[in-house]
Amino acid sequence: MGRAIRVLVAKAGLDGHDRGAKVVARALRDAGMEVIYTGIRQTPEMIAEAAVQEDVDAVGLSLLSGAHMHIFPEVQRLLNDKGGDDILLTGGGTISDEDMAELRASGVGQLFGPGASTRDIVEYIQTEIGGRRAGEPS
Amino acid sequence: MSDRSDDTTRALLGSLHQRPSNDDPHVTVSGREIRPLVGPDDVDIDHARDLGEPGEYPYTRGVHASMYRGKMWTMRQFAGFGTAQQTNERYRFLLSRGQTGLSVAFDLPTLMGRDSDDPWCMGEVGKCGVAISSLEDMETLFDGIPLADISTSMTINSPAAIIWAMYIAAAEKQGADITKLRGTLQNDILKEFIAQKEFIFPPLPSMKLVVDTIEYGTNEMPQFNTISISGYHIREAGSTSVQELAFTLADGFAYVDAAIEAGLDVDDFAPRLSFFFNSHLDFFEEIAKFRAARRIWARHMKDRYKAKNPRSWLLRFHTQTAGCSLTAQQPMLNVVRTAYEALAGVLGGTQSLHTNSLDEALALPSEESVEIALRTQQILAHETGVASTVDPLAGSYFVEKLTNDMEAGAEAYFARINELGGVVPALEEGFFQREIADAAHWYQEALERKQRVVVGVNEYVNPDEKQQIPLLRIDKEVAQTQNAKLAALKTRRDPAACAAALKRVEQTAQDGGNLMPPFIEAVKAYASLGEIIETLKGVYGEYTEPIII
């Protein structure tokens, strides 16, 4: 086992509904990950900057405001610009299957909708990061 | 992130939230153990002391003697999306389908006091409510809807006083007598700090704005409820039913204290305080919560605050079914969930009701789904017979026991909040936030362990399910339309009058005077919402919350 998986959990935009972000942050921590929670009201710029600075493996965005089609691509673009293109961008919220598929096609990781199990979220991040680390040159 | 471990946190603050450790399926959605049988020896109830007649102290049985025979609850569906014009069309649709009151949902930029063209609002304009940046938008919102004849509820908090000023100005332009306007402002800033997080200014100036509206309403608009003290969002954030009850009423007492401190007489303003609760799935627990809420409020207002006017003792409330109980999976089942929750609200004696639409776990509701939601209330009112008898569950050993337990649980929380120095110090140190996060975490764990079953989500899953319901889409053009409209307004208005009005807002904020008159003047000069809020930020500063997970 290498170092613990580091995840930045963030609330983007004006949305203050933080129940899901906090529940997921605790579940990731309980699963042994190092979790940094940004708190609410972060711009895509602040999130991408923090992700690169903190050298995280993954960013989990929670959005219940309907702004996901704007914010996910924006965070992805900024991560790429700042040299964080190896960081997994995932997340969830009130997002329809159709929007999830569209974001997925644009390079964002798997997204989780209402009713998702925190176990599935943990497993996804572990598998995805495990796979990426296995592929890294030693 | 909080650097305290869970155990330390609990030792320091002593969470009052019950957590059954085993996998007993007989616990409520709030984690309260349910007894298999309750009999006369289990419940201490004195009819005169604890129940009284309906419409009489302590109002456990309801605020009116005849309840729904005298006046059916108001069917009030919360609605708003896109531009003011689109929402105006939805209002006309709902009124044509028999809805009896309006309820405005604002978008996040408006809720945060930002104009649509603010860079912070990219991607958010019109998404979860209607965008209102100026009096011009407010005029469009109610175009053709006579404000003199309808009651309007507005879900707005940090910028509530300014949005209310726009409403007053729009009504005046329609020729309405503003002293007769009816409606409700949510204007409950404390629950924003506690749960929903749409705060702008620090707690003290935020409370001052609330008191200004209470004072203005008391003197100028006696039929308007200037605050709707809300447990709804506390519950949605993950609290238990007892926490919802206790934190909401504690907030209510904090507003009473603040208004008295500002020099108002309790009987002059308390009759206009109103409440807003969640109706979740745990049927009897919810009914007990509503009944306990009335009794607790009446007792405190009469005994502690020495209110003389019986109207000051009344807890009148709006109910919304639980958004967080809706599922994205098999969404048609949400109609059933919502109907049970609505029934609990009615059996609990609500004054008005919003029933959620089946598609709201995924998007704002479509016209089809909102019609089913409204029809659900109409079936309840006219087909089931439940509105014919006042408080039909009174005297049930189980319901009376639960009502007593709810009251005792709330009193324990009041004592704890007092120890922490009151609601504002308690929220500044994160007490409520931690209690709610703990409860939300417990609930999620119960789902993961299948201690709680949610049909279609963790049991009875349809493996071949595909999302097929048509969802409401907000066009990308909404923001552009909004921004163009605002830019045009700014070139059209009288810049000197606008600047002078903003100056007066700033001056009054510095002097500590009532801000309602300068807000009304500023919106009439077509100062935008964002401009007024920025002016206030210059005086009050902005709030950042402690981060707790």
XYZ file of C-alpha atoms in Angstrom:
687
model
C 0.000 0.000 0.000
C 1.287 3.466 -0.847
C 0.326 6.650 0.847
C -3.307 7.257 1.780
C -5.526 8.579 -0.984
C -5.965 12.344 -0.646
C -9.303 13.835 -1.635
C -10.464 17.427 -1.777
C -14.213 17.625 -1.123
C -15.606 20.944 -2.294
C -18.826 22.915 -2.548
C -18.697 25.042 -5.672
C -20.573 28.210 -6.497
C -23.265 29.854 -4.380
C -24.915 26.617 -3.241
C -24.837 26.142 0.542
C -26.510 22.718 0.739
C -23.652 20.884 2.397
C -25.298 17.756 3.840
C -24.123 15.480 1.047
C -20.592 16.897 0.948
C -20.184 16.379 4.691
C -21.650 12.869 4.714
C -19.377 11.840 1.846
C -16.338 13.532 3.449
C -16.893 11.520 6.622
C -17.384 8.290 4.690
C -14.121 8.825 2.768
C -12.299 9.607 6.010
C -13.801 6.515 7.670
C -12.460 4.510 4.707
C -8.921 5.709 5.507
C -8.561 8.538 3.031
C -7.139 11.941 3.872
C -9.953 14.374 3.319
C -9.713 18.115 2.928
C -13.106 19.810 3.004
C -13.110 23.329 1.566
C -16.372 24.469 3.090
C -19.015 26.225 1.021
C -18.842 28.939 -1.604
C -15.714 28.151 -3.561
C -15.025 29.321 -7.094
C -13.727 26.822 -9.676
C -10.443 28.774 -9.506
C -10.171 28.333 -5.719
C -10.954 24.620 -5.990
C -8.443 23.880 -8.764
C -5.776 25.908 -6.980
C -6.353 24.089 -3.671
C -6.338 20.694 -5.406
C -2.946 21.333 -6.997
C -1.465 22.940 -3.874
C -2.622 20.068 -1.657
C -1.405 17.500 -4.169
C -4.631 15.525 -3.980
C -5.473 12.392 -5.938
C -9.095 13.303 -6.428
C -11.531 16.194 -6.235
C -15.140 15.517 -5.240
C -17.572 18.316 -6.083
C -21.043 18.471 -4.596
C -23.644 20.485 -6.507
C -27.339 20.766 -5.828
C -27.818 24.093 -7.525
C -28.289 23.012 -11.111
C -25.011 24.711 -12.070
C -23.173 21.426 -12.674
C -23.010 21.777 -16.460
C -21.062 24.985 -15.968
C -18.948 24.194 -12.917
C -17.638 20.668 -13.639
C -16.173 21.586 -17.049
C -14.738 24.795 -15.586
C -12.976 22.972 -12.731
C -11.705 20.341 -15.197
C -10.312 23.032 -17.493
C -8.576 24.843 -14.606
C -7.137 21.601 -13.221
C -5.632 20.876 -16.636
C -4.250 24.433 -16.897
C -2.590 24.227 -13.511
C -0.881 20.910 -14.154
C -3.471 18.910 -12.253
C -4.647 16.919 -15.256
C -3.780 13.668 -13.410
C -6.275 14.513 -10.634
C -9.537 12.569 -10.750
C -12.543 14.893 -10.876
C -15.671 13.217 -9.515
C -18.686 14.330 -7.512
C -22.422 14.260 -7.256
C -25.688 15.969 -6.501
C -29.024 16.490 -8.178
C -27.741 15.635 -11.625
C -29.738 13.752 -14.241
C -28.391 10.654 -15.995
C -28.341 12.589 -19.245
C -26.157 15.360 -17.789
C -23.907 12.778 -16.121
C -23.348 11.053 -19.458
C -22.522 14.347 -21.145
C -20.008 15.320 -18.426
C -18.517 11.828 -18.497
C -17.984 12.109 -22.247
C -16.142 15.391 -21.693
C -13.580 13.710 -19.429
C -15.065 14.145 -15.948
C -15.083 10.993 -13.787
C -18.112 9.085 -12.578
C -20.803 11.191 -10.883
C -23.217 10.031 -8.205
C -26.865 11.025 -7.985
C -29.390 11.049 -5.150
C -29.552 7.728 -3.307
C -25.982 6.729 -4.162
C -24.300 4.590 -1.535
C -21.217 6.071 0.130
C -19.695 2.585 -0.165
C -19.952 2.812 -3.959
C -18.299 6.234 -3.877
C -15.430 4.942 -1.699
C -14.969 1.890 -3.909
C -14.967 3.963 -7.091
C -12.278 6.338 -5.810
C -10.154 3.468 -4.461
C -10.374 1.536 -7.729
C -9.778 4.570 -9.911
C -6.801 5.896 -7.920
C -5.419 2.390 -7.450
C -5.514 1.910 -11.221
C -3.868 5.261 -11.901
C -1.090 4.612 -9.376
C -0.451 1.134 -10.805
C 0.013 2.742 -14.217
C 2.522 5.325 -12.957
C 6.224 4.832 -13.838
C 8.102 3.865 -10.675
C -12.172 20.264 8.628
C -12.811 19.983 12.350
C -9.701 18.768 14.102
C -11.685 17.184 16.899
C -12.391 13.512 16.690
C -16.051 12.542 16.895
C -15.674 11.246 20.407
C -14.060 14.414 21.699
C -16.733 16.490 20.055
C -19.418 14.489 21.740
C -17.704 14.685 25.108
C -17.380 18.458 24.797
C -20.846 19.119 23.561
C -22.756 16.058 24.625
C -24.884 15.308 21.598
C -28.481 14.797 22.613
C -29.235 12.870 19.471
C -30.244 9.286 20.202
C -28.320 6.591 18.399
C -29.603 3.054 18.776
C -26.578 0.842 18.477
C -28.237 -2.325 17.242
C -29.995 -2.887 13.970
C -33.496 -2.699 15.419
C -35.770 -1.858 12.480
C -38.323 -0.299 14.834
C -36.778 3.128 15.080
C -38.136 6.275 13.537
C -36.435 8.044 10.663
C -34.861 10.174 13.419
C -33.419 7.189 15.232
C -35.954 7.219 18.073
C -36.897 3.772 19.328
C -40.568 2.942 18.881
C -42.450 1.009 21.543
C -44.588 -1.892 20.374
C -47.539 -0.861 22.537
C -48.417 2.235 24.523
C -51.165 2.213 27.130
C -52.756 4.517 29.703
C -49.988 3.936 32.249
C -47.307 5.071 29.821
C -48.540 8.583 29.229
C -48.985 11.410 31.685
C -51.630 13.635 30.193
C -53.947 16.122 31.845
C -56.627 17.266 29.446
C -56.965 20.843 30.688
C -53.238 21.351 31.257
C -51.776 19.615 28.219
C -54.438 19.631 25.517
C -57.238 22.113 26.074
C -59.941 22.665 23.507
C -59.003 23.383 19.889
C -58.475 27.106 19.517
C -57.660 27.446 23.214
C -54.500 27.457 25.276
C -52.145 25.584 25.053
C -53.370 24.955 21.465
C -52.068 21.392 21.291
C -55.255 20.520 19.393
C -54.997 23.337 16.865
C -55.104 27.097 16.499
C -58.782 27.313 15.496
C -61.859 25.863 17.181
C -63.293 24.471 13.946
C -59.999 23.981 12.055
C -60.526 22.964 8.424
C -64.320 23.189 8.609
C -63.887 26.899 9.229
C -61.018 27.419 6.816
C -59.326 24.840 4.596
C -55.553 24.968 4.639
C -53.993 27.169 1.962
C -52.605 25.137 -0.921
C -49.419 26.944 -1.694
C -46.947 25.450 -4.169
C -43.478 26.971 -4.059
C -42.494 27.901 -7.609
C -39.957 29.891 -9.533
C -37.475 29.328 -12.327
C -35.797 31.128 -15.185
C -36.851 34.687 -15.858
C -39.566 36.678 -14.107
C -41.683 36.287 -17.218
C -41.424 32.471 -17.254
C -42.328 32.301 -13.578
C -45.232 34.697 -14.077
C -46.617 32.195 -16.602
C -46.244 29.334 -14.087
C -48.123 31.384 -11.442
C -50.976 32.026 -13.810
C -51.085 28.279 -14.566
C -51.185 27.338 -10.860
C -53.875 29.904 -10.076
C -55.940 28.586 -12.985
C -55.669 25.057 -11.507
C -57.124 26.109 -8.149
C -54.051 27.050 -6.123
C -54.991 29.549 -3.426
C -51.749 31.396 -2.642
C -48.439 32.169 -4.333
C -45.013 31.157 -3.110
C -41.908 32.562 -4.779
C -38.724 30.525 -5.217
C -35.755 32.778 -6.018
C -32.584 31.632 -7.733
C -29.310 31.324 -5.812
C -27.872 34.637 -7.055
C -30.947 36.466 -5.744
C -30.868 34.509 -2.475
C -27.260 35.585 -2.063
C -28.036 39.210 -2.941
C -26.159 39.162 -6.241
C -27.277 40.526 -9.604
C -27.513 38.100 -12.498
C -24.473 39.651 -14.191
C -22.170 39.102 -11.198
C -19.239 36.773 -12.126
C -20.109 34.584 -9.094
C -23.420 33.742 -10.738
C -22.133 32.069 -13.908
C -24.233 28.987 -14.534
C -26.645 29.706 -11.671
C -29.045 32.331 -13.043
C -32.639 31.117 -12.985
C -31.562 27.554 -12.136
C -33.275 26.881 -8.826
C -35.685 29.755 -8.777
C -36.517 32.998 -10.477
C -33.873 35.682 -11.004
C -34.868 39.044 -9.492
C -32.240 41.766 -9.723
C -34.412 44.876 -9.638
C -37.880 46.299 -9.106
C -38.399 45.922 -12.856
C -38.087 42.114 -12.522
C -40.517 42.142 -9.582
C -43.058 44.084 -11.648
C -42.796 41.470 -14.420
C -43.113 38.621 -11.911
C -46.553 39.796 -10.780
C -47.744 41.262 -14.048
C -51.499 40.739 -14.300
C -51.704 39.228 -10.794
C -53.394 41.713 -8.422
C -51.266 41.805 -5.281
C -54.092 43.451 -3.348
C -56.117 40.236 -3.638
C -53.608 37.439 -3.123
C -51.291 36.357 -0.342
C -47.707 35.814 -1.403
C -45.033 33.890 0.402
C -41.439 34.742 -0.461
C -38.589 32.398 0.358
C -35.822 34.896 0.829
C -33.552 35.431 3.791
C -30.345 37.500 3.747
C -31.760 40.047 1.256
C -35.350 39.657 2.548
C -35.819 43.298 3.521
C -34.791 44.508 0.046
C -36.909 41.953 -1.830
C -39.834 42.933 0.406
C -39.195 46.581 -0.482
C -39.439 45.584 -4.175
C -42.703 43.742 -3.499
C -44.147 46.749 -1.672
C -43.077 49.089 -4.485
C -44.523 46.759 -7.161
C -47.838 46.553 -5.267
C -47.932 50.326 -4.911
C -47.431 50.693 -8.660
C -50.402 48.360 -9.190
C -52.435 50.757 -7.053
C -52.771 48.421 -4.051
C -53.249 49.753 -0.532
C -49.993 48.570 1.004
C -51.381 48.472 4.547
C -53.661 45.641 3.380
C -51.055 43.461 1.642
C -51.001 39.855 2.838
C -48.190 37.389 2.665
C -45.131 35.972 4.361
C -41.424 36.672 4.147
C -39.239 33.763 5.171
C -36.614 36.174 6.549
C -35.253 33.590 9.011
C -31.541 34.270 9.024
C -30.714 32.085 12.037
C -31.578 28.868 10.216
C -29.353 30.043 7.362
C -26.356 30.085 9.699
C -27.496 26.785 11.185
C -28.473 24.810 8.097
C -29.063 26.305 4.669
C -26.003 28.584 4.645
C -27.340 31.428 2.528
C -25.923 34.060 4.853
C -24.165 37.235 3.752
C -23.545 39.484 6.769
C -22.406 38.466 10.269
C -25.137 37.339 12.710
C -25.675 40.619 14.580
C -26.304 42.969 11.629
C -28.302 40.135 10.034
C -30.541 40.027 13.110
C -30.822 43.812 12.987
C -32.237 43.609 9.447
C -34.803 41.066 10.639
C -35.846 43.310 13.512
C -36.190 46.238 11.068
C -38.694 44.247 9.014
C -40.613 43.129 12.116
C -40.804 46.739 13.276
C -41.817 48.052 9.851
C -44.463 45.344 9.434
C -45.865 45.999 12.906
C -46.288 49.700 12.142
C -47.077 49.781 8.430
C -48.232 46.396 7.159
C -50.100 44.653 9.951
C -51.397 41.796 7.776
C -47.997 40.662 6.544
C -46.042 37.934 8.333
C -42.550 39.392 8.331
C -40.874 36.154 9.332
C -41.445 32.452 8.867
C -39.287 30.728 11.441
C -38.183 27.637 9.624
C -37.330 24.123 10.621
C -37.721 22.875 7.061
C -34.108 23.485 6.037
C -32.729 22.249 9.352
C -34.462 18.935 8.684
C -33.346 18.801 5.063
C -29.766 19.345 6.223
C -30.099 16.072 8.108
C -31.453 16.880 11.560
C -33.776 14.634 13.518
C -37.377 15.618 14.172
C -36.586 16.724 17.740
C -33.659 18.820 16.532
C -35.884 20.433 13.906
C -38.463 21.257 16.554
C -35.998 22.471 19.175
C -33.720 24.534 16.941
C -36.655 26.200 15.184
C -38.381 27.224 18.386
C -35.061 28.336 19.900
C -34.623 30.565 16.835
C -38.151 31.860 17.389
C -37.358 32.811 20.973
C -34.161 34.520 19.794
C -36.211 36.737 17.440
C -38.661 37.541 20.242
C -35.730 38.507 22.482
C -34.195 40.665 19.751
C -37.448 42.496 19.001
C -38.113 43.130 22.696
C -34.555 44.385 23.066
C -35.198 46.807 20.175
C -38.049 48.277 22.207
C -41.083 46.519 20.757
C -43.869 45.195 22.947
C -44.234 41.436 22.613
C -47.971 41.649 21.919
C -47.414 44.142 19.110
C -45.340 41.784 16.969
C -45.734 38.193 18.219
C -49.142 37.641 16.553
C -47.429 38.038 13.151
C -44.655 35.499 13.748
C -45.234 32.392 11.663
C -43.480 29.049 11.330
C -42.511 26.577 8.645
C -41.930 22.882 9.273
C -40.919 19.819 7.323
C -43.231 16.832 7.134
C -41.079 13.747 6.826
C -42.042 10.111 6.415
C -42.277 9.062 10.027
C -45.991 9.576 10.268
C -46.814 9.668 13.985
C -43.562 11.329 14.979
C -44.311 14.198 12.602
C -47.858 14.654 13.874
C -46.514 14.694 17.448
C -43.916 17.281 16.422
C -46.561 19.678 15.120
C -48.753 19.257 18.184
C -45.794 19.697 20.545
C -44.649 22.802 18.655
C -47.943 24.577 19.338
C -47.900 23.646 23.009
C -44.284 24.644 23.622
C -44.693 27.995 21.865
C -47.903 28.813 23.762
C -46.347 27.931 27.113
C -43.192 29.961 26.557
C -45.001 32.984 25.117
C -47.481 33.100 27.978
C -45.307 32.113 30.939
C -41.831 33.260 29.970
C -42.540 36.299 27.793
C -45.744 37.259 29.630
C -47.602 37.912 26.380
C -51.197 38.928 27.145
C -52.794 38.711 23.714
C -53.839 35.104 23.005
C -52.826 35.652 19.375
C -49.236 35.988 20.592
C -49.434 32.446 21.946
C -50.443 30.899 18.633
C -47.981 28.952 16.568
C -49.316 29.094 13.007
C -47.324 27.127 10.477
C -46.759 26.198 6.877
C -45.700 22.667 6.018
C -43.700 21.298 3.125
C -43.270 17.602 2.525
C -39.685 16.368 2.850
C -37.569 16.991 -0.235
C -34.859 14.778 1.204
C -37.256 11.812 1.297
C -37.706 11.909 -2.485
C -35.838 9.384 -4.566
C -34.358 9.666 -8.017
C -35.040 5.931 -8.417
C -38.593 4.916 -9.423
C -39.691 8.561 -9.079
C -43.416 7.783 -9.431
C -43.210 6.353 -5.894
C -42.588 9.887 -4.659
C -46.269 10.636 -5.201
C -47.058 8.041 -2.525
C -44.411 9.326 -0.107
C -45.592 12.884 -0.537
C -49.216 11.934 0.071
C -48.387 10.294 3.428
C -46.284 13.276 4.462
C -49.029 15.687 3.472
C -51.509 13.672 5.518
C -49.253 13.986 8.566
C -49.135 17.761 8.063
C -52.926 17.964 7.914
C -53.428 15.687 10.933
C -50.900 17.900 12.705
C -53.014 20.973 11.982
C -51.014 22.912 9.395
C -52.306 26.259 8.085
C -50.827 25.856 4.625
C -49.145 23.121 2.673
C -46.709 22.553 -0.169
C -46.560 19.066 -1.635
C -43.357 18.190 -3.487
C -43.424 16.968 -7.048
C -42.277 13.506 -8.056
C -39.306 14.705 -10.128
C -37.681 16.977 -7.554
C -34.804 14.688 -6.629
C -33.484 15.511 -10.100
C -34.707 18.914 -11.198
C -37.221 21.658 -10.635
C -40.682 20.234 -11.226
C -42.298 20.083 -14.624
C -45.820 21.448 -15.124
C -47.219 17.877 -15.239
C -45.607 16.802 -11.982
C -46.549 19.949 -10.089
C -50.168 19.410 -11.102
C -50.108 15.905 -9.563
C -48.623 17.382 -6.397
C -51.363 19.990 -6.115
C -54.039 17.383 -6.904
C -52.662 15.261 -4.047
C -53.667 18.017 -1.630
C -57.054 18.411 -3.251
C -57.734 14.671 -2.827
C -56.725 14.953 0.819
C -58.997 17.948 1.360
C -62.046 16.782 -0.516
C -62.028 12.985 -0.819
C -60.506 11.452 2.310
C -62.651 13.102 4.970
C -59.640 13.893 7.167
C -60.451 17.607 7.180
C -63.843 17.112 8.777
C -62.814 16.457 12.378
C -60.470 18.586 14.463
C -57.272 16.902 15.730
C -58.651 13.379 15.291
C -55.650 11.670 16.924
C -55.930 13.454 20.294
C -56.186 11.017 23.153
C -54.288 8.278 21.347
C -51.891 6.938 23.968
C -49.162 6.632 21.374
C -49.590 10.084 19.844
C -49.898 11.825 23.221
C -46.820 10.014 24.504
C -44.860 11.013 21.410
C -46.075 14.598 21.804
C -44.845 14.651 25.414
C -41.520 13.118 24.366
C -41.078 15.741 21.656
C -41.680 18.537 24.136
C -39.237 17.048 26.664
C -36.606 16.554 23.957
C -36.961 20.159 22.824
C -36.726 21.481 26.394
C -33.465 19.545 26.869
C -32.051 21.263 23.787
C -33.227 24.695 24.998
C -31.295 24.119 28.230
C -28.171 23.170 26.274
C -28.432 26.197 23.982
C -28.801 28.403 27.052
C -25.647 26.925 28.545
C -23.831 27.877 25.356
C -24.978 31.489 25.754
C -27.933 31.479 23.340
C -28.530 30.767 19.669
C -25.966 33.175 18.174
C -22.967 32.066 20.287
C -24.022 28.427 19.770
C -24.069 28.772 15.990
C -20.813 30.731 15.937
C -19.097 27.836 17.636
C -20.800 25.278 15.377
C -23.042 23.540 17.921
C -26.087 23.173 15.654
C -23.985 22.373 12.616
C -22.238 19.556 14.490
C -25.479 18.127 15.883
C -27.020 18.097 12.400
C -23.929 16.621 10.715
C -23.885 13.846 13.328
C -27.537 13.039 12.695
C -27.058 13.060 8.904
C -24.075 10.737 9.279
C -26.088 8.350 11.480
C -28.915 8.283 8.952
C -26.578 7.522 6.037
C -25.002 4.694 8.038
C -28.461 3.296 8.768
C -29.143 3.277 5.030
C -25.838 1.609 4.212
C -26.547 -1.114 6.783
C -30.126 -1.406 5.485
C -31.341 -0.740 8.994
C -33.613 1.674 7.179
C -35.191 0.598 3.945
C -35.842 3.093 1.178
C -37.923 1.395 -1.468
C -36.250 1.417 -4.856
C -32.935 2.669 -3.417
C -31.467 0.087 -1.042
C -34.203 -2.567 -1.378
C -36.704 -3.468 -4.099
C -34.368 -1.979 -6.651
C -35.354 -2.159 -10.278
C -32.120 -3.276 -11.983
C -33.251 -2.229 -15.444
C -34.351 1.226 -14.425
C -33.705 4.141 -16.757
C -34.573 7.736 -16.024
C -37.535 8.374 -18.265
C -39.494 11.226 -16.778
C -39.334 14.502 -18.699
C -37.300 17.043 -16.704
C -37.645 20.794 -16.719
C -34.661 22.378 -18.452
C -33.585 25.943 -17.837
C -32.348 27.514 -21.068
C -28.863 28.915 -21.189
C -30.414 32.087 -22.638
C -31.968 32.995 -19.273
C -28.757 34.602 -18.034
C -28.239 36.520 -21.271
C -31.826 37.805 -21.276
C -31.507 38.800 -17.635
C -28.184 40.564 -18.134
C -29.378 42.493 -21.167
C -32.470 43.600 -19.266
C -30.412 44.784 -16.301
C -27.913 46.625 -18.514
C -30.773 48.408 -20.292
C -32.338 49.362 -16.957
C -29.070 50.848 -15.737
C -28.856 53.152 -18.764
C -32.505 54.167 -18.421
C -32.691 55.030 -14.713
C -31.824 58.407 -13.196
C -28.224 57.891 -12.001
C -28.262 60.797 -9.536
C -31.447 59.620 -7.822
C -30.083 56.083 -7.661
C -26.739 57.187 -6.171
C -28.481 59.412 -3.606
C -30.767 56.558 -2.555
C -27.791 54.214 -2.120
C -26.041 56.899 -0.065
C -29.067 57.055 2.207
C -28.985 53.267 2.630
C -25.331 53.489 3.658
C -25.976 56.371 6.053
C -28.923 54.633 7.713
C -26.955 51.401 8.078
C -24.182 53.351 9.810
C -26.609 55.236 12.055
C -28.548 52.131 13.022
C -31.930 53.442 11.887
C -34.665 51.303 10.350
C -33.578 50.441 6.814
C -36.980 49.683 5.285
C -37.755 53.284 4.174
C -34.351 53.770 2.472
C -34.641 50.317 0.859
C -38.036 51.235 -0.598
C -36.630 54.517 -1.883
C -33.603 52.761 -3.402
C -35.579 50.075 -5.231
C -37.965 52.735 -6.582
C -34.899 54.537 -7.983
C -34.134 51.152 -9.613
C -30.991 50.498 -7.640
C -30.300 46.802 -8.194
C -30.347 44.165 -5.487
C -26.602 43.646 -5.872
C -25.876 47.362 -5.550
C -27.839 47.640 -2.309
C -26.247 44.502 -0.846
C -22.735 45.701 -1.785
C -23.478 49.007 -0.033
C -24.468 47.109 3.119
C -21.400 44.846 2.916
C -19.324 48.020 3.116
C -20.881 48.756 6.500
C -21.529 45.298 7.946
C -18.802 43.118 6.439
C -19.307 39.498 5.405
C -19.568 36.292 7.411
C -17.444 33.155 7.083
C -18.607 30.092 8.961
C -16.566 27.616 10.988
C -15.975 24.519 8.850
C -17.325 21.376 10.422
C -17.835 17.947 8.912
